[in-house]
């Protein structure tokens, strides 16, 4: 059985990537989608005042919230999936998870802001694309139809 990693941040761009998979535009039957959300690590200052249990609960809550819509899309399309709530540096964790499940591909939604913004702000998708050992499919959400005048 093939494994596909679907990285989500809870945005409409991630939903578009899930719909891309649900519509069968990439894959045939016999694959499992590993839905991955990575919450960033908290700083040492936070750790000094907040218990590990509270931090873990926050990570899990953030990931569950971010994965809800893509999981609903996959479930409605009867696409088999597993949820993976991770925390750390997102590109590193996405790549490590893809390697651990021997992923055939990584699918990600992209904001498509352009290279200038990505160079200044950084891009999880760009970093994953640059370092992945498997194919990476970037899915851009369709622009909303502009009202006709």
CSV table of C-alpha atoms in Angstrom, one decimal:
chain,number,residue,atom,x,y,z
A,1,UNK,CA,0.0,0.0,0.0
A,2,UNK,CA,1.3,3.5,-0.9
A,3,UNK,CA,1.5,6.3,1.6
A,4,UNK,CA,1.0,9.9,0.8
A,5,UNK,CA,1.7,12.7,3.3
A,6,UNK,CA,-0.8,15.6,3.3
A,7,UNK,CA,0.7,18.5,5.3
A,8,UNK,CA,-1.9,20.9,6.6
A,9,UNK,CA,-2.0,24.2,8.4
A,10,UNK,CA,-5.7,24.4,8.7
A,11,UNK,CA,-6.1,26.9,5.8
A,12,UNK,CA,-8.2,26.9,2.7
A,13,UNK,CA,-5.0,26.1,0.8
A,14,UNK,CA,-4.7,22.8,2.7
A,15,UNK,CA,-8.4,22.1,2.0
A,16,UNK,CA,-7.6,22.6,-1.7
A,17,UNK,CA,-4.8,20.0,-1.4
A,18,UNK,CA,-7.2,17.6,0.3
A,19,UNK,CA,-9.8,18.1,-2.4
A,20,UNK,CA,-7.1,17.4,-5.0
A,21,UNK,CA,-6.5,14.0,-3.4
A,22,UNK,CA,-10.2,13.3,-2.8
A,23,UNK,CA,-11.0,14.1,-6.5
A,24,UNK,CA,-8.5,11.4,-7.5
A,25,UNK,CA,-6.5,13.8,-9.6
A,26,UNK,CA,-3.2,12.3,-8.4
A,27,UNK,CA,-3.7,8.8,-7.2
A,28,UNK,CA,-5.4,5.5,-7.9
A,29,UNK,CA,-6.8,3.2,-5.2
A,30,UNK,CA,-4.8,1.5,-2.6
A,31,UNK,CA,-3.1,4.4,-0.8
A,32,UNK,CA,-3.3,5.9,2.7
A,33,UNK,CA,-3.1,9.6,3.3
A,34,UNK,CA,-1.1,10.6,6.4
A,35,UNK,CA,-2.5,14.0,7.4
A,36,UNK,CA,0.2,15.8,9.3
A,37,UNK,CA,0.0,19.1,11.2
A,38,UNK,CA,3.1,20.5,13.0
A,39,UNK,CA,2.6,22.9,15.8
A,40,UNK,CA,5.7,25.0,16.5
A,41,UNK,CA,7.7,24.4,19.6
A,42,UNK,CA,7.2,26.8,22.5
A,43,UNK,CA,10.0,28.9,23.8
A,44,UNK,CA,12.0,28.1,26.9
A,45,UNK,CA,10.3,31.1,28.6
A,46,UNK,CA,6.9,29.5,28.1
A,47,UNK,CA,8.2,26.1,29.3
A,48,UNK,CA,9.4,27.8,32.5
A,49,UNK,CA,5.9,28.9,33.5
A,50,UNK,CA,3.6,26.3,31.8
A,51,UNK,CA,3.5,22.6,32.5
A,52,UNK,CA,4.5,20.0,30.0
A,53,UNK,CA,0.9,18.6,30.1
A,54,UNK,CA,-0.6,22.0,29.3
A,55,UNK,CA,1.8,22.5,26.4
A,56,UNK,CA,1.1,19.0,25.1
A,57,UNK,CA,-2.7,19.6,25.4
A,58,UNK,CA,-2.2,22.9,23.5
A,59,UNK,CA,-0.2,21.1,20.7
A,60,UNK,CA,-2.9,18.4,20.4
A,61,UNK,CA,-5.8,20.9,20.3
A,62,UNK,CA,-4.1,23.1,17.7
A,63,UNK,CA,-3.4,20.1,15.5
A,64,UNK,CA,-6.9,18.6,15.8
A,65,UNK,CA,-8.3,22.0,14.9
A,66,UNK,CA,-6.0,22.3,11.9
A,67,UNK,CA,-6.7,18.8,10.7
A,68,UNK,CA,-10.5,18.9,11.0
A,69,UNK,CA,-11.5,20.2,7.6
A,70,UNK,CA,-9.0,18.1,5.5
A,71,UNK,CA,-10.0,15.0,7.4
A,72,UNK,CA,-13.7,15.7,6.7
A,73,UNK,CA,-12.9,16.2,3.0
A,74,UNK,CA,-11.0,12.9,2.9
A,75,UNK,CA,-13.6,11.0,4.9
A,76,UNK,CA,-16.4,12.2,2.7
A,77,UNK,CA,-14.5,10.9,-0.3
A,78,UNK,CA,-13.8,7.6,1.5
A,79,UNK,CA,-10.1,8.1,1.2
A,80,UNK,CA,-8.3,6.2,4.0
A,81,UNK,CA,-6.2,8.4,6.2
A,82,UNK,CA,-4.4,8.6,9.5
A,83,UNK,CA,-3.9,11.8,11.7
A,84,UNK,CA,-0.5,12.8,13.0
A,85,UNK,CA,-0.2,15.7,15.4
A,86,UNK,CA,3.5,16.7,15.6
A,87,UNK,CA,5.4,19.6,17.0
A,88,UNK,CA,8.7,21.2,16.1
A,89,UNK,CA,10.1,22.8,13.0
A,90,UNK,CA,7.4,22.1,10.3
A,91,UNK,CA,9.7,21.4,7.3
A,92,UNK,CA,11.9,19.1,9.3
A,93,UNK,CA,9.0,17.2,10.9
A,94,UNK,CA,7.0,16.9,7.6
A,95,UNK,CA,10.1,15.5,5.8
A,96,UNK,CA,10.9,13.1,8.7
A,97,UNK,CA,7.4,11.8,8.8
A,98,UNK,CA,7.4,11.3,5.0
A,99,UNK,CA,10.6,9.3,5.4
A,100,UNK,CA,9.3,7.2,8.3
A,101,UNK,CA,6.2,6.1,6.3
A,102,UNK,CA,8.2,5.7,3.1
A,103,UNK,CA,5.9,8.2,1.4
A,104,UNK,CA,5.4,8.1,-2.4
A,105,UNK,CA,4.6,11.8,-2.4
A,106,UNK,CA,4.0,14.8,-0.2
A,107,UNK,CA,1.0,17.0,-1.0
A,108,UNK,CA,0.7,20.5,0.3
A,109,UNK,CA,-1.4,23.5,-0.3
A,110,UNK,CA,0.5,26.7,-1.2
A,111,UNK,CA,-0.3,30.3,-0.6
A,112,UNK,CA,1.4,31.1,-3.9
A,113,UNK,CA,2.6,34.5,-2.6
A,114,UNK,CA,5.7,34.5,-4.9
A,115,UNK,CA,9.4,34.2,-4.4
A,116,UNK,CA,9.9,37.7,-2.9
A,117,UNK,CA,7.6,37.0,0.0
A,118,UNK,CA,8.9,33.5,0.5
A,119,UNK,CA,12.5,34.8,0.5
A,120,UNK,CA,11.6,37.4,3.2
A,121,UNK,CA,9.1,35.4,5.2
A,122,UNK,CA,10.2,31.9,4.5
A,123,UNK,CA,8.0,29.1,3.2
A,124,UNK,CA,7.4,25.7,4.7
A,125,UNK,CA,6.3,24.4,1.3
A,126,UNK,CA,9.4,25.8,-0.4
A,127,UNK,CA,11.7,24.2,2.2
A,128,UNK,CA,9.9,20.8,1.9
A,129,UNK,CA,10.1,21.0,-1.9
A,130,UNK,CA,13.8,21.8,-1.8
A,131,UNK,CA,14.7,18.9,0.6
A,132,UNK,CA,12.2,16.1,-0.1
A,133,UNK,CA,13.4,12.7,-1.2
A,134,UNK,CA,10.1,12.0,-2.9
A,135,UNK,CA,7.9,14.0,-5.3
A,136,UNK,CA,6.1,17.1,-3.8
A,137,UNK,CA,2.8,18.3,-5.2
A,138,UNK,CA,1.9,21.9,-4.5
A,139,UNK,CA,-1.8,22.7,-4.8
A,140,UNK,CA,-2.9,26.3,-5.1
A,141,UNK,CA,-6.5,27.0,-4.1
A,142,UNK,CA,-8.6,28.3,-6.9
A,143,UNK,CA,-9.2,32.0,-6.8
A,144,UNK,CA,-12.8,33.0,-5.9
A,145,UNK,CA,-14.8,34.0,-8.9
A,146,UNK,CA,-14.7,37.8,-9.4
A,147,UNK,CA,-18.1,39.5,-9.6
A,148,UNK,CA,-19.0,40.5,-13.1
A,149,UNK,CA,-19.6,44.2,-13.7
